[in-house]
Amino acid sequence: VFAPLRSPIDDIQEELSALPGVRCRLERCPVSKRDFLPCVVRRMSPGGRRQDGNVHMDTVVPGSTFSINVYLSVPPGTEGGELVLWPVRKGSLDRFLNAHFFETIEVQNFYPQHTFYTHDLLASGRIEPIVYRPAAGDVVLIDPAYPHAVRDFEGPADLRRISLQTFVQVSRRGSGSGAGASEVQLEYAV
């Protein structure tokens, strides 16, 4: 898509790898040793989802996976399209005590004709969401272990919101200090 130029994901990978103690690389398949896809292109049209978005979580345990979203095109002057993230408690005890809530969020998008209690709870305002309206050129990093959604937007049928998205797995390699110091390993793929 970007040939002969570099992808914005390449630039992000390079900047992350330049940080002290960080190594960022494209993830490889453990069986074939071939690179996974570095990212997906998300093309959003108006009216393509629920008005409040499809609330979901991409992983359960916080801090182990991150999502990077690069916004290439955002329709100007349209209503909606905001990224909404609910900062719920996700410690191990909270995940255990609220397992039904988190499990319901994980399956509710398979039943779009139904409204679940999780929607009502998140819409009640008891948990104040973080709401961000991206602009073209923005790079947004979120922890997808938390419930999140992208609101639908309104406008002519030919409007598009286009972004690149990848997941980054976080791990640590090595231990100690000096030459054998611990290194943060970031591997990205979709």
mmCIF file of C-alpha atoms in Angstrom:
data_model
loop_
_atom_site.group_PDB
_atom_site.id
_atom_site.type_symbol
_atom_site.label_atom_id
_atom_site.label_comp_id
_atom_site.label_asym_id
_atom_site.label_seq_id
_atom_site.Cartn_x
_atom_site.Cartn_y
_atom_site.Cartn_z
ATOM 1 C CA VAL A 1 0.000 0.000 0.000
ATOM 2 C CA PHE A 2 2.834 2.407 0.890
ATOM 3 C CA ALA A 3 5.502 1.126 -1.538
ATOM 4 C CA PRO A 4 7.993 2.487 -2.346
ATOM 5 C CA LEU A 5 7.585 4.604 0.811
ATOM 6 C CA ARG A 6 7.606 3.348 4.387
ATOM 7 C CA SER A 7 4.451 2.550 6.318
ATOM 8 C CA PRO A 8 3.685 4.671 9.392
ATOM 9 C CA ILE A 9 3.916 1.385 11.337
ATOM 10 C CA ASP A 10 7.569 1.084 10.196
ATOM 11 C CA ASP A 11 8.266 4.540 11.615
ATOM 12 C CA ILE A 12 6.603 3.651 14.935
ATOM 13 C CA GLN A 13 8.613 0.417 15.140
ATOM 14 C CA GLU A 14 11.828 2.343 14.544
ATOM 15 C CA GLU A 15 11.005 4.965 17.186
ATOM 16 C CA LEU A 16 10.086 2.329 19.787
ATOM 17 C CA SER A 17 13.296 0.382 19.090
ATOM 18 C CA ALA A 18 15.312 3.581 19.608
ATOM 19 C CA LEU A 19 14.137 3.761 23.240
ATOM 20 C CA PRO A 20 16.716 2.512 25.780
ATOM 21 C CA GLY A 21 16.116 -1.130 26.728
ATOM 22 C CA VAL A 22 13.371 -1.679 24.133
ATOM 23 C CA ARG A 23 13.398 -3.997 21.133
ATOM 24 C CA CYS A 24 10.426 -3.777 18.766
ATOM 25 C CA ARG A 25 10.001 -6.110 15.814
ATOM 26 C CA LEU A 26 7.393 -7.732 13.630
ATOM 27 C CA GLU A 27 6.188 -10.994 15.150
ATOM 28 C CA ARG A 28 7.008 -14.234 13.330
ATOM 29 C CA CYS A 29 4.995 -17.431 13.127
ATOM 30 C CA PRO A 30 6.650 -19.934 15.493
ATOM 31 C CA VAL A 31 6.008 -22.790 13.037
ATOM 32 C CA SER A 32 6.786 -21.360 9.591
ATOM 33 C CA LYS A 33 9.162 -18.617 10.834
ATOM 34 C CA ARG A 34 7.461 -16.250 8.385
ATOM 35 C CA ASP A 35 6.479 -12.724 9.375
ATOM 36 C CA PHE A 36 2.884 -12.123 10.387
ATOM 37 C CA LEU A 37 1.005 -9.233 8.782
ATOM 38 C CA PRO A 38 2.199 -5.982 10.360
ATOM 39 C CA CYS A 39 -1.193 -4.258 10.443
ATOM 40 C CA VAL A 40 -4.696 -4.092 9.039
ATOM 41 C CA VAL A 41 -6.377 -1.224 7.256
ATOM 42 C CA ARG A 42 -9.659 -0.263 8.896
ATOM 43 C CA ARG A 43 -12.100 1.476 6.582
ATOM 44 C CA MET A 44 -15.138 2.864 8.386
ATOM 45 C CA SER A 45 -18.216 4.159 6.562
ATOM 46 C CA PRO A 46 -21.063 6.121 8.170
ATOM 47 C CA GLY A 47 -23.915 3.995 9.478
ATOM 48 C CA GLY A 48 -21.868 0.799 9.637
ATOM 49 C CA ARG A 49 -22.273 0.037 13.343
ATOM 50 C CA ARG A 50 -24.274 0.796 16.455
ATOM 51 C CA GLN A 51 -24.420 4.519 17.227
ATOM 52 C CA ASP A 52 -22.426 3.986 20.437
ATOM 53 C CA GLY A 53 -20.069 1.549 18.683
ATOM 54 C CA ASN A 54 -19.417 -2.127 19.279
ATOM 55 C CA VAL A 55 -18.137 -2.311 22.844
ATOM 56 C CA HIS A 56 -15.542 -5.065 23.124
ATOM 57 C CA MET A 57 -12.219 -6.140 24.631
ATOM 58 C CA ASP A 58 -9.441 -7.687 22.558
ATOM 59 C CA THR A 59 -7.707 -9.384 25.484
ATOM 60 C CA VAL A 60 -8.480 -10.037 29.136
ATOM 61 C CA VAL A 61 -5.282 -9.315 31.094
ATOM 62 C CA PRO A 62 -4.211 -5.649 31.088
ATOM 63 C CA GLY A 63 -0.646 -4.616 30.347
ATOM 64 C CA SER A 64 0.307 -7.555 28.129
ATOM 65 C CA THR A 65 -1.030 -6.333 24.786
ATOM 66 C CA PHE A 66 -1.454 -2.879 23.317
ATOM 67 C CA SER A 67 -3.221 -1.639 20.221
ATOM 68 C CA ILE A 68 -1.675 1.034 18.015
ATOM 69 C CA ASN A 69 -4.042 2.949 15.741
ATOM 70 C CA VAL A 70 -2.742 5.351 13.083
ATOM 71 C CA TYR A 71 -5.433 7.618 11.640
ATOM 72 C CA LEU A 72 -4.810 8.318 7.948
ATOM 73 C CA SER A 73 -8.113 9.968 7.064
ATOM 74 C CA VAL A 74 -10.852 11.300 9.320
ATOM 75 C CA PRO A 75 -13.913 12.991 7.782
ATOM 76 C CA PRO A 76 -13.906 16.662 8.799
ATOM 77 C CA GLY A 77 -16.880 18.196 10.541
ATOM 78 C CA THR A 78 -18.772 14.956 11.094
ATOM 79 C CA GLU A 79 -20.523 13.923 14.274
ATOM 80 C CA GLY A 80 -19.279 10.768 15.946
ATOM 81 C CA GLY A 81 -16.239 8.626 15.228
ATOM 82 C CA GLU A 82 -14.847 9.048 18.744
ATOM 83 C CA LEU A 83 -12.815 6.359 20.476
ATOM 84 C CA VAL A 84 -14.437 5.536 23.836
ATOM 85 C CA LEU A 85 -12.587 3.596 26.546
ATOM 86 C CA TRP A 86 -13.976 2.651 29.972
ATOM 87 C CA PRO A 87 -11.236 2.529 32.652
ATOM 88 C CA VAL A 88 -12.739 -0.289 34.704
ATOM 89 C CA ARG A 89 -10.764 -2.127 37.377
ATOM 90 C CA LYS A 90 -9.029 -5.126 35.826
ATOM 91 C CA GLY A 91 -6.828 -6.564 38.604
ATOM 92 C CA SER A 92 -6.993 -10.352 39.070
ATOM 93 C CA LEU A 93 -9.532 -10.091 41.929
ATOM 94 C CA ASP A 94 -11.684 -7.666 39.903
ATOM 95 C CA ARG A 95 -11.585 -10.000 36.891
ATOM 96 C CA PHE A 96 -12.683 -12.877 39.123
ATOM 97 C CA LEU A 97 -15.460 -10.974 40.912
ATOM 98 C CA ASN A 98 -16.749 -9.409 37.690
ATOM 99 C CA ALA A 99 -16.154 -12.363 35.371
ATOM 100 C CA HIS A 100 -19.755 -12.372 34.125
ATOM 101 C CA PHE A 101 -19.532 -8.687 33.159
ATOM 102 C CA PHE A 102 -16.309 -9.211 31.190
ATOM 103 C CA GLU A 103 -17.547 -12.447 29.579
ATOM 104 C CA THR A 104 -20.767 -10.707 28.512
ATOM 105 C CA ILE A 105 -18.789 -7.894 26.868
ATOM 106 C CA GLU A 106 -16.751 -10.495 24.977
ATOM 107 C CA VAL A 107 -19.830 -12.196 23.465
ATOM 108 C CA GLN A 108 -22.360 -9.360 23.112
ATOM 109 C CA ASN A 109 -21.249 -8.349 19.601
ATOM 110 C CA PHE A 110 -22.208 -11.803 18.330
ATOM 111 C CA TYR A 111 -25.808 -10.836 19.158
ATOM 112 C CA PRO A 112 -26.205 -7.298 17.737
ATOM 113 C CA GLN A 113 -30.009 -7.475 17.881
ATOM 114 C CA HIS A 114 -29.881 -7.705 21.705
ATOM 115 C CA THR A 115 -29.069 -5.108 24.333
ATOM 116 C CA PHE A 116 -27.222 -6.541 27.324
ATOM 117 C CA TYR A 117 -26.985 -5.233 30.883
ATOM 118 C CA THR A 118 -23.347 -4.332 30.186
ATOM 119 C CA HIS A 119 -24.511 -1.687 27.689
ATOM 120 C CA ASP A 120 -26.879 -0.189 30.248
ATOM 121 C CA LEU A 121 -24.186 -0.188 32.949
ATOM 122 C CA LEU A 122 -21.573 1.474 30.727
ATOM 123 C CA ALA A 123 -24.136 4.010 29.430
ATOM 124 C CA SER A 124 -25.303 4.843 32.981
ATOM 125 C CA GLY A 125 -22.353 7.158 33.627
ATOM 126 C CA ARG A 126 -21.308 5.235 36.755
ATOM 127 C CA ILE A 127 -18.026 4.545 34.968
ATOM 128 C CA GLU A 128 -16.842 7.774 33.328
ATOM 129 C CA PRO A 129 -15.442 6.897 29.896
ATOM 130 C CA ILE A 130 -12.393 8.427 28.280
ATOM 131 C CA VAL A 131 -13.563 9.880 24.942
ATOM 132 C CA TYR A 132 -11.141 10.923 22.204
ATOM 133 C CA ARG A 133 -11.902 12.255 18.743
ATOM 134 C CA PRO A 134 -8.906 11.442 16.518
ATOM 135 C CA ALA A 135 -7.671 13.622 13.678
ATOM 136 C CA ALA A 136 -5.774 12.573 10.561
ATOM 137 C CA GLY A 137 -2.148 11.921 11.508
ATOM 138 C CA ASP A 138 -2.901 10.940 15.120
ATOM 139 C CA VAL A 139 -1.335 7.834 16.626
ATOM 140 C CA VAL A 140 -3.352 6.385 19.515
ATOM 141 C CA LEU A 141 -2.066 3.651 21.813
ATOM 142 C CA ILE A 142 -4.604 1.881 24.047
ATOM 143 C CA ASP A 143 -4.697 -1.172 26.263
ATOM 144 C CA PRO A 144 -7.410 -3.281 24.555
ATOM 145 C CA ALA A 145 -8.030 -5.262 27.750
ATOM 146 C CA TYR A 146 -10.416 -2.490 28.745
ATOM 147 C CA PRO A 147 -13.900 -2.168 27.227
ATOM 148 C CA HIS A 148 -13.702 0.170 24.253
ATOM 149 C CA ALA A 149 -15.614 1.135 21.119
ATOM 150 C CA VAL A 150 -15.561 3.491 18.164
ATOM 151 C CA ARG A 151 -18.771 5.463 17.819
ATOM 152 C CA ASP A 152 -20.502 5.513 14.474
ATOM 153 C CA PHE A 153 -20.458 8.777 12.542
ATOM 154 C CA GLU A 154 -22.899 10.539 10.256
ATOM 155 C CA GLY A 155 -22.374 11.998 6.821
ATOM 156 C CA PRO A 156 -22.688 11.282 3.110
ATOM 157 C CA ALA A 157 -22.292 7.638 2.103
ATOM 158 C CA ASP A 158 -18.958 8.338 0.373
ATOM 159 C CA LEU A 159 -17.241 9.555 3.579
ATOM 160 C CA ARG A 160 -14.562 7.236 4.970
ATOM 161 C CA ARG A 161 -12.464 7.050 8.083
ATOM 162 C CA ILE A 162 -9.277 5.115 7.357
ATOM 163 C CA SER A 163 -6.778 3.891 9.921
ATOM 164 C CA LEU A 164 -4.027 1.329 10.367
ATOM 165 C CA GLN A 165 -4.176 -0.935 13.406
ATOM 166 C CA THR A 166 -1.773 -3.432 14.943
ATOM 167 C CA PHE A 167 -1.437 -5.297 18.225
ATOM 168 C CA VAL A 168 1.785 -5.182 20.236
ATOM 169 C CA GLN A 169 2.646 -8.058 22.600
ATOM 170 C CA VAL A 170 4.783 -6.992 25.562
ATOM 171 C CA SER A 171 7.330 -9.298 27.200
ATOM 172 C CA ARG A 172 10.647 -9.020 29.000
ATOM 173 C CA ARG A 173 13.887 -10.773 28.036
ATOM 174 C CA GLY A 174 16.998 -11.177 30.146
ATOM 175 C CA SER A 175 17.623 -10.109 33.712
ATOM 176 C CA GLY A 176 20.170 -8.276 35.774
ATOM 177 C CA SER A 177 22.039 -5.097 35.008
ATOM 178 C CA GLY A 178 24.842 -3.981 32.742
ATOM 179 C CA ALA A 179 25.432 -6.032 29.583
ATOM 180 C CA GLY A 180 22.860 -8.651 30.634
ATOM 181 C CA ALA A 181 20.199 -6.082 31.468
ATOM 182 C CA SER A 182 16.567 -6.846 31.011
ATOM 183 C CA GLU A 183 15.093 -5.765 27.692
ATOM 184 C CA VAL A 184 11.467 -5.005 26.912
ATOM 185 C CA GLN A 185 10.442 -7.060 23.887
ATOM 186 C CA LEU A 186 7.633 -5.627 21.730
ATOM 187 C CA GLU A 187 6.312 -7.803 18.916
ATOM 188 C CA TYR A 188 3.596 -6.447 16.669
ATOM 189 C CA ALA A 189 1.213 -8.179 14.256
ATOM 190 C CA VAL A 190 -2.451 -8.728 13.529
#
